Amino acid sequence: MKPSLVVHGGAWDIPDEAAEACATGCKKALAAGWWVLAAGGHALDAVAAAIVVLEDDPVFDAGYGSHLNFDGHVECDAMVMDGQTLRAGAAAVLRHVKNPIRAARAILEHCPHMMLVGEGAEHFARENGVKLCKAEELVSEAEWDAWMKCKKDKHTATHHRGHEQGTVGAVAMDSEGRLFAATSTGGTCCKLPGRVGDSPLIGCGCYADAQAGGVSCTGYGEAIMKVVMAKSAVDFLQAAEAMAAAKKSVELLAARTTGTGGLILLDREGTPGWAFNTPRMAYGYVKDGELIAAVE
Ligand code: ASP
């Protein structure tokens, strides 16, 4: 089986001055994931490697540099799903995990449950070898400044530099045909404490079924949840080609909600697809061994 990898760094109105950093971030994530896949490694290791790079990059809304919530704290959500077993590991409302994808992975691999939140999720992560950090270590200067402006004035996208930060995602298929999808986010800026968006919800922000394909979504979580967008995309993949299925999913989002968003996917053969109805999306994929990243 030919390995395949697709990543995204969020669908929003990424401003011109941030476009290069977002594309570069996606390329670095592709490189980390592709290094695993090209060496015959496991798709789970590939999505985890790609997501860690994106989480560590403050230009994205995941891990370090996530948007702050209404109270000025970072609260992260993440999920990873195995297309063979349909098992997921999901974690939400994490305040002390530098790489939330590692907590999600620990749940996937070691937990009898598929989703843990808050202190319980952090405790489980620590017990399973995931390093915790101080809450302040997740706060970037740019996001602190944006939050201060919102506090003094009111919450607006302009204080967040046009929402340049976006949720991150990756979908990988390895040479054994194993398919994994993953999504990680700091959620929406100035969200209420405890708010959980689509990203860690199975079928909403992420889904993988080796019989059809794997998906990671980004955009307005409350809208994406309404149409269970990731699972809808996988259902579209039963009959449509990768690009067409991605497009249909965004059309569904537009037809049934007022929110905007985007998604990346791989079909069961590893063919990448993507679509968005936000002004822009940062994404990347591998074509014949070449790493291609773009902000469109
Ligand atoms: N979907 C994410 C959420 O609502 C945000 C994003 O994609 O940027 O939490």
mmCIF file of C-alpha atoms and ligand atoms in Angstrom:
data_model
loop_
_atom_site.group_PDB
_atom_site.id
_atom_site.type_symbol
_atom_site.label_atom_id
_atom_site.label_comp_id
_atom_site.label_asym_id
_atom_site.label_seq_id
_atom_site.Cartn_x
_atom_site.Cartn_y
_atom_site.Cartn_z
ATOM 1 C CA MET A 1 0.000 0.000 0.000
ATOM 2 C CA LYS A 2 1.294 3.498 -0.815
ATOM 3 C CA PRO A 3 1.436 5.647 2.349
ATOM 4 C CA SER A 4 -0.405 8.937 2.335
ATOM 5 C CA LEU A 5 -0.645 12.009 4.570
ATOM 6 C CA VAL A 6 -2.722 15.176 4.690
ATOM 7 C CA VAL A 7 -2.626 17.924 7.347
ATOM 8 C CA HIS A 8 -4.386 21.212 8.071
ATOM 9 C CA GLY A 9 -3.709 24.281 10.171
ATOM 10 C CA GLY A 10 -7.220 25.669 10.349
ATOM 11 C CA ALA A 11 -9.823 27.330 8.152
ATOM 12 C CA TRP A 12 -10.382 31.009 8.915
ATOM 13 C CA ASP A 13 -9.586 34.376 7.365
ATOM 14 C CA ILE A 14 -5.832 33.908 7.692
ATOM 15 C CA PRO A 15 -4.295 37.364 6.997
ATOM 16 C CA ASP A 16 -1.646 37.774 4.276
ATOM 17 C CA GLU A 17 1.115 38.394 6.820
ATOM 18 C CA ALA A 18 0.438 35.036 8.529
ATOM 19 C CA ALA A 19 -0.014 32.955 5.370
ATOM 20 C CA GLU A 20 3.641 32.035 4.956
ATOM 21 C CA ALA A 21 4.052 30.994 8.596
ATOM 22 C CA CYS A 22 0.937 28.795 8.346
ATOM 23 C CA ALA A 23 2.127 27.144 5.123
ATOM 24 C CA THR A 24 5.606 26.613 6.585
ATOM 25 C CA GLY A 25 4.072 25.100 9.726
ATOM 26 C CA CYS A 26 2.010 22.690 7.638
ATOM 27 C CA LYS A 27 5.103 21.705 5.657
ATOM 28 C CA LYS A 28 7.090 20.991 8.818
ATOM 29 C CA ALA A 29 4.222 18.857 10.098
ATOM 30 C CA LEU A 30 4.114 16.961 6.802
ATOM 31 C CA ALA A 31 7.864 16.389 7.034
ATOM 32 C CA ALA A 32 7.541 14.964 10.564
ATOM 33 C CA GLY A 33 4.690 12.638 9.608
ATOM 34 C CA TRP A 34 6.167 11.640 6.274
ATOM 35 C CA TRP A 35 9.475 10.746 7.866
ATOM 36 C CA VAL A 36 7.568 8.092 9.838
ATOM 37 C CA LEU A 37 5.516 6.815 6.893
ATOM 38 C CA ALA A 38 8.352 6.753 4.354
ATOM 39 C CA ALA A 39 10.377 4.561 6.726
ATOM 40 C CA GLY A 40 7.498 2.062 6.858
ATOM 41 C CA GLY A 41 6.247 3.363 10.221
ATOM 42 C CA HIS A 42 2.792 3.279 11.780
ATOM 43 C CA ALA A 43 0.034 5.727 10.754
ATOM 44 C CA LEU A 44 -0.647 6.485 14.436
ATOM 45 C CA ASP A 45 2.964 7.586 14.922
ATOM 46 C CA ALA A 46 2.694 9.671 11.751
ATOM 47 C CA VAL A 47 -0.429 11.620 12.767
ATOM 48 C CA ALA A 48 0.966 12.102 16.280
ATOM 49 C CA ALA A 49 4.302 13.397 14.938
ATOM 50 C CA ALA A 50 2.571 15.812 12.561
ATOM 51 C CA ILE A 51 0.179 17.114 15.225
ATOM 52 C CA VAL A 52 2.947 17.651 17.811
ATOM 53 C CA VAL A 53 4.756 19.924 15.334
ATOM 54 C CA LEU A 54 1.565 21.911 14.746
ATOM 55 C CA GLU A 55 0.760 22.102 18.477
ATOM 56 C CA ASP A 56 4.237 23.431 19.258
ATOM 57 C CA ASP A 57 3.950 26.147 16.594
ATOM 58 C CA PRO A 58 2.248 29.237 18.082
ATOM 59 C CA VAL A 59 0.869 30.271 14.709
ATOM 60 C CA PHE A 60 -1.765 27.554 15.202
ATOM 61 C CA ASP A 61 -4.592 27.314 17.734
ATOM 62 C CA ALA A 62 -3.487 24.098 19.444
ATOM 63 C CA GLY A 63 -1.142 23.434 22.351
ATOM 64 C CA TYR A 64 1.208 26.393 22.937
ATOM 65 C CA GLY A 65 -0.284 29.596 21.492
ATOM 66 C CA SER A 66 -3.920 28.456 21.684
ATOM 67 C CA HIS A 67 -6.644 31.063 22.001
ATOM 68 C CA LEU A 68 -7.480 32.006 25.582
ATOM 69 C CA ASN A 69 -10.945 31.462 26.960
ATOM 70 C CA PHE A 70 -13.109 34.165 28.508
ATOM 71 C CA ASP A 71 -11.222 33.854 31.797
ATOM 72 C CA GLY A 72 -7.790 34.057 30.176
ATOM 73 C CA HIS A 73 -6.900 30.348 30.307
ATOM 74 C CA VAL A 74 -5.924 27.931 27.558
ATOM 75 C CA GLU A 75 -8.253 24.917 27.410
ATOM 76 C CA CYS A 76 -7.351 22.354 24.776
ATOM 77 C CA ASP A 77 -9.265 19.494 23.151
ATOM 78 C CA ALA A 78 -7.831 16.689 21.020
ATOM 79 C CA MET A 79 -8.798 13.400 19.484
ATOM 80 C CA VAL A 80 -7.285 10.573 17.479
ATOM 81 C CA MET A 81 -9.189 7.713 15.837
ATOM 82 C CA ASP A 82 -8.209 4.312 14.486
ATOM 83 C CA GLY A 83 -9.975 3.493 11.212
ATOM 84 C CA GLN A 84 -9.587 -0.281 11.634
ATOM 85 C CA THR A 85 -11.102 -0.679 15.082
ATOM 86 C CA LEU A 86 -13.227 2.513 15.114
ATOM 87 C CA ARG A 87 -11.712 3.166 18.540
ATOM 88 C CA ALA A 88 -11.015 6.767 19.464
ATOM 89 C CA GLY A 89 -9.042 8.513 22.170
ATOM 90 C CA ALA A 90 -10.438 11.936 22.971
ATOM 91 C CA ALA A 91 -9.584 14.485 25.663
ATOM 92 C CA ALA A 92 -11.198 17.840 26.371
ATOM 93 C CA VAL A 93 -10.726 20.880 28.611
ATOM 94 C CA LEU A 94 -7.010 20.222 29.143
ATOM 95 C CA ARG A 95 -5.213 23.069 30.900
ATOM 96 C CA HIS A 96 -1.846 21.501 31.696
ATOM 97 C CA VAL A 97 -0.909 19.337 28.721
ATOM 98 C CA LYS A 98 1.688 20.766 26.363
ATOM 99 C CA ASN A 99 0.785 18.330 23.601
ATOM 100 C CA PRO A 100 -2.899 17.420 23.920
ATOM 101 C CA ILE A 101 -2.569 14.831 21.140
ATOM 102 C CA ARG A 102 -0.367 12.794 23.497
ATOM 103 C CA ALA A 103 -3.212 12.715 26.043
ATOM 104 C CA ALA A 104 -5.668 11.640 23.326
ATOM 105 C CA ARG A 105 -3.268 8.929 22.209
ATOM 106 C CA ALA A 106 -2.806 7.663 25.775
ATOM 107 C CA ILE A 107 -6.594 7.323 26.014
ATOM 108 C CA LEU A 108 -6.761 5.525 22.663
ATOM 109 C CA GLU A 109 -4.050 3.070 23.642
ATOM 110 C CA HIS A 110 -4.547 2.527 27.357
ATOM 111 C CA CYS A 111 -8.004 3.581 28.513
ATOM 112 C CA PRO A 112 -11.159 1.462 28.680
ATOM 113 C CA HIS A 113 -13.117 4.630 27.815
ATOM 114 C CA MET A 114 -12.881 6.693 24.630
ATOM 115 C CA MET A 115 -13.147 10.217 26.053
ATOM 116 C CA LEU A 116 -11.999 11.904 29.253
ATOM 117 C CA VAL A 117 -12.260 15.565 30.223
ATOM 118 C CA GLY A 118 -10.628 18.046 32.585
ATOM 119 C CA GLU A 119 -8.762 16.856 35.644
ATOM 120 C CA GLY A 120 -9.646 13.207 34.982
ATOM 121 C CA ALA A 121 -8.103 13.394 31.520
ATOM 122 C CA GLU A 122 -4.984 15.122 32.840
ATOM 123 C CA HIS A 123 -4.614 12.617 35.649
ATOM 124 C CA PHE A 124 -4.956 9.697 33.223
ATOM 125 C CA ALA A 125 -2.461 11.293 30.835
ATOM 126 C CA ARG A 126 0.107 11.780 33.598
ATOM 127 C CA GLU A 127 -0.356 8.215 34.848
ATOM 128 C CA ASN A 128 0.357 7.054 31.312
ATOM 129 C CA GLY A 129 3.570 8.952 30.812
ATOM 130 C CA VAL A 130 2.355 12.253 29.362
ATOM 131 C CA LYS A 131 4.216 15.217 30.833
ATOM 132 C CA LEU A 132 2.048 17.960 32.305
ATOM 133 C CA CYS A 133 3.049 21.634 32.308
ATOM 134 C CA LYS A 134 2.070 24.830 34.064
ATOM 135 C CA ALA A 135 -1.019 26.502 32.608
ATOM 136 C CA GLU A 136 1.048 29.651 31.825
ATOM 137 C CA GLU A 137 3.426 27.653 29.622
ATOM 138 C CA LEU A 138 0.652 27.321 27.018
ATOM 139 C CA VAL A 139 0.049 31.072 26.778
ATOM 140 C CA SER A 140 1.836 32.937 23.979
ATOM 141 C CA GLU A 141 2.463 36.675 24.167
ATOM 142 C CA ALA A 142 0.378 37.296 21.040
ATOM 143 C CA GLU A 143 -2.657 35.497 22.465
ATOM 144 C CA TRP A 144 -2.276 37.235 25.829
ATOM 145 C CA ASP A 145 -2.250 40.613 24.028
ATOM 146 C CA ALA A 146 -5.306 39.621 21.973
ATOM 147 C CA TRP A 147 -7.167 38.559 25.124
ATOM 148 C CA MET A 148 -6.265 41.816 26.911
ATOM 149 C CA LYS A 149 -7.633 43.818 23.968
ATOM 150 C CA CYS A 150 -10.877 41.811 24.060
ATOM 151 C CA LYS A 151 -11.136 42.340 27.820
ATOM 152 C CA LYS A 152 -10.646 46.101 27.560
ATOM 153 C CA ASP A 153 -12.918 46.475 24.547
ATOM 154 C CA LYS A 154 -15.056 43.531 23.432
ATOM 155 C CA HIS A 155 -14.258 40.256 21.734
ATOM 156 C CA THR A 156 -13.719 40.812 17.998
ATOM 157 C CA ALA A 157 -11.816 38.918 15.317
ATOM 158 C CA THR A 158 -9.658 41.987 14.638
ATOM 159 C CA HIS A 159 -8.132 41.713 18.123
ATOM 160 C CA HIS A 160 -7.111 38.199 17.129
ATOM 161 C CA ARG A 161 -5.413 39.342 13.953
ATOM 162 C CA GLY A 162 -8.272 38.014 11.851
ATOM 163 C CA HIS A 163 -8.333 34.651 13.678
ATOM 164 C CA GLU A 164 -5.053 33.685 12.105
ATOM 165 C CA GLN A 165 -4.703 30.775 14.483
ATOM 166 C CA GLY A 166 -6.516 27.646 13.477
ATOM 167 C CA THR A 167 -7.188 24.184 14.797
ATOM 168 C CA VAL A 168 -4.845 21.529 13.450
ATOM 169 C CA GLY A 169 -5.442 18.085 11.997
ATOM 170 C CA ALA A 170 -3.790 15.157 10.247
ATOM 171 C CA VAL A 171 -4.926 12.002 8.492
ATOM 172 C CA ALA A 172 -2.431 9.266 7.614
ATOM 173 C CA MET A 173 -2.444 5.914 5.874
ATOM 174 C CA ASP A 174 0.635 3.733 6.256
ATOM 175 C CA SER A 175 2.133 1.037 4.028
ATOM 176 C CA GLU A 176 0.079 -1.614 5.867
ATOM 177 C CA GLY A 177 -3.132 0.271 5.018
ATOM 178 C CA ARG A 178 -3.704 1.445 8.593
ATOM 179 C CA LEU A 179 -5.696 4.671 8.689
ATOM 180 C CA PHE A 180 -5.705 7.218 11.542
ATOM 181 C CA ALA A 181 -7.219 10.700 11.814
ATOM 182 C CA ALA A 182 -6.435 13.307 14.477
ATOM 183 C CA THR A 183 -7.533 16.815 15.443
ATOM 184 C CA SER A 184 -6.201 19.173 18.126
ATOM 185 C CA THR A 185 -7.422 22.630 19.117
ATOM 186 C CA GLY A 186 -7.476 25.389 21.688
ATOM 187 C CA GLY A 187 -11.073 26.029 20.616
ATOM 188 C CA THR A 188 -12.580 29.372 19.784
ATOM 189 C CA CYS A 189 -11.204 32.614 21.222
ATOM 190 C CA CYS A 190 -12.868 33.980 24.362
ATOM 191 C CA LYS A 191 -15.052 30.847 24.618
ATOM 192 C CA LEU A 192 -16.783 30.251 27.929
ATOM 193 C CA PRO A 193 -14.753 28.170 30.374
ATOM 194 C CA GLY A 194 -15.653 24.510 29.913
ATOM 195 C CA ARG A 195 -16.848 24.958 26.332
ATOM 196 C CA VAL A 196 -16.052 21.948 24.141
ATOM 197 C CA GLY A 197 -16.248 22.280 20.369
ATOM 198 C CA ASP A 198 -16.411 19.734 17.585
ATOM 199 C CA SER A 199 -12.732 18.787 17.563
ATOM 200 C CA PRO A 200 -12.681 16.033 20.239
ATOM 201 C CA LEU A 201 -16.206 14.788 19.483
ATOM 202 C CA ILE A 202 -16.245 11.540 17.547
ATOM 203 C CA GLY A 203 -17.786 12.088 14.124
ATOM 204 C CA CYS A 204 -17.873 15.881 14.479
ATOM 205 C CA GLY A 205 -14.291 17.184 14.280
ATOM 206 C CA CYS A 206 -12.647 13.865 13.483
ATOM 207 C CA TYR A 207 -13.563 10.404 12.211
ATOM 208 C CA ALA A 208 -11.822 7.429 10.627
ATOM 209 C CA ASP A 209 -13.224 4.268 9.098
ATOM 210 C CA ALA A 210 -10.745 2.206 7.094
ATOM 211 C CA GLN A 211 -13.630 1.006 4.903
ATOM 212 C CA ALA A 212 -14.296 4.566 3.676
ATOM 213 C CA GLY A 213 -11.710 7.135 4.821
ATOM 214 C CA GLY A 214 -10.489 9.476 7.545
ATOM 215 C CA VAL A 215 -11.353 13.125 8.190
ATOM 216 C CA SER A 216 -10.283 16.118 10.317
ATOM 217 C CA CYS A 217 -12.410 19.279 10.422
ATOM 218 C CA THR A 218 -11.930 22.925 11.379
ATOM 219 C CA GLY A 219 -14.168 25.955 11.658
ATOM 220 C CA TYR A 220 -17.149 26.926 13.816
ATOM 221 C CA GLY A 221 -17.487 24.000 16.169
ATOM 222 C CA GLU A 222 -21.112 24.675 17.034
ATOM 223 C CA ALA A 223 -22.021 24.454 13.318
ATOM 224 C CA ILE A 224 -19.789 21.450 12.574
ATOM 225 C CA MET A 225 -21.440 19.540 15.424
ATOM 226 C CA LYS A 226 -24.902 20.145 13.949
ATOM 227 C CA VAL A 227 -24.065 18.242 10.762
ATOM 228 C CA VAL A 228 -21.650 15.746 12.388
ATOM 229 C CA MET A 229 -19.332 16.848 9.627
ATOM 230 C CA ALA A 230 -16.488 14.322 9.878
ATOM 231 C CA LYS A 231 -18.826 11.316 9.869
ATOM 232 C CA SER A 232 -20.922 12.905 7.122
ATOM 233 C CA ALA A 233 -17.766 13.265 5.020
ATOM 234 C CA VAL A 234 -16.881 9.603 5.604
ATOM 235 C CA ASP A 235 -20.409 8.656 4.530
ATOM 236 C CA PHE A 236 -20.026 10.746 1.368
ATOM 237 C CA LEU A 237 -16.776 8.870 0.690
ATOM 238 C CA GLN A 238 -18.772 5.636 0.300
ATOM 239 C CA ALA A 239 -20.025 6.920 -3.048
ATOM 240 C CA ALA A 240 -17.966 9.981 -3.990
ATOM 241 C CA GLU A 241 -14.301 10.608 -4.790
ATOM 242 C CA ALA A 242 -12.099 12.346 -2.214
ATOM 243 C CA MET A 243 -12.419 15.930 -3.488
ATOM 244 C CA ALA A 244 -16.132 15.566 -4.240
ATOM 245 C CA ALA A 245 -16.835 14.138 -0.763
ATOM 246 C CA ALA A 246 -14.970 17.027 0.880
ATOM 247 C CA LYS A 247 -16.935 19.534 -1.201
ATOM 248 C CA LYS A 248 -20.264 17.870 -0.377
ATOM 249 C CA SER A 249 -19.467 18.051 3.339
ATOM 250 C CA VAL A 250 -18.854 21.792 3.195
ATOM 251 C CA GLU A 251 -22.009 22.205 1.106
ATOM 252 C CA LEU A 252 -23.919 20.360 3.821
ATOM 253 C CA LEU A 253 -22.426 22.686 6.458
ATOM 254 C CA ALA A 254 -23.458 25.712 4.391
ATOM 255 C CA ALA A 255 -26.941 24.368 3.632
ATOM 256 C CA ARG A 256 -27.880 23.482 7.203
ATOM 257 C CA THR A 257 -25.965 26.029 9.322
ATOM 258 C CA THR A 258 -24.765 29.609 9.244
ATOM 259 C CA GLY A 259 -21.243 28.649 10.378
ATOM 260 C CA THR A 260 -18.281 28.171 8.085
ATOM 261 C CA GLY A 261 -15.479 25.629 8.107
ATOM 262 C CA GLY A 262 -13.329 23.197 6.234
ATOM 263 C CA LEU A 263 -11.909 19.708 6.299
ATOM 264 C CA ILE A 264 -9.164 17.442 5.043
ATOM 265 C CA LEU A 265 -9.585 13.761 4.287
ATOM 266 C CA LEU A 266 -8.068 10.624 2.838
ATOM 267 C CA ASP A 267 -10.267 8.085 1.102
ATOM 268 C CA ARG A 268 -9.760 4.350 1.694
ATOM 269 C CA GLU A 269 -7.063 4.275 -1.027
ATOM 270 C CA GLY A 270 -5.208 7.195 0.564
ATOM 271 C CA THR A 271 -6.299 9.817 -1.984
ATOM 272 C CA PRO A 272 -6.327 13.255 -0.308
ATOM 273 C CA GLY A 273 -9.211 15.716 -0.499
ATOM 274 C CA TRP A 274 -9.991 19.064 1.106
ATOM 275 C CA ALA A 275 -12.594 21.827 0.960
ATOM 276 C CA PHE A 276 -13.561 24.944 2.921
ATOM 277 C CA ASN A 277 -16.003 27.833 2.743
ATOM 278 C CA THR A 278 -14.022 30.129 5.035
ATOM 279 C CA PRO A 279 -11.935 32.817 3.328
ATOM 280 C CA ARG A 280 -8.840 30.617 3.646
ATOM 281 C CA MET A 281 -7.514 27.304 4.890
ATOM 282 C CA ALA A 282 -3.949 26.168 5.638
ATOM 283 C CA TYR A 283 -3.326 22.604 4.521
ATOM 284 C CA GLY A 284 -0.765 20.253 3.064
ATOM 285 C CA TYR A 285 -0.456 16.813 1.487
ATOM 286 C CA VAL A 286 2.135 14.554 -0.060
ATOM 287 C CA LYS A 287 2.125 13.901 -3.782
ATOM 288 C CA ASP A 288 4.637 11.405 -5.226
ATOM 289 C CA GLY A 289 6.907 12.020 -2.251
ATOM 290 C CA GLU A 290 6.734 15.809 -2.606
ATOM 291 C CA LEU A 291 5.478 17.784 0.402
ATOM 292 C CA ILE A 292 2.953 20.373 -0.775
ATOM 293 C CA ALA A 293 1.615 23.003 1.653
ATOM 294 C CA ALA A 294 -0.567 25.978 0.883
ATOM 295 C CA VAL A 295 -2.769 28.680 2.307
ATOM 296 C CA GLU A 296 -5.569 29.393 -0.142
HETATM 297 N N1 ASP B 1 -13.477 23.813 15.392
HETATM 298 C C1 ASP B 1 -12.757 24.428 16.469
HETATM 299 C C2 ASP B 1 -13.687 24.631 17.632
HETATM 300 O O1 ASP B 1 -14.821 25.039 17.414
HETATM 301 C C3 ASP B 1 -12.109 25.725 16.104
HETATM 302 C C4 ASP B 1 -11.275 25.714 14.844
HETATM 303 O O2 ASP B 1 -11.422 24.850 13.999
HETATM 304 O O3 ASP B 1 -10.422 26.597 14.672
HETATM 305 O O4 ASP B 1 -13.289 24.445 18.758
#
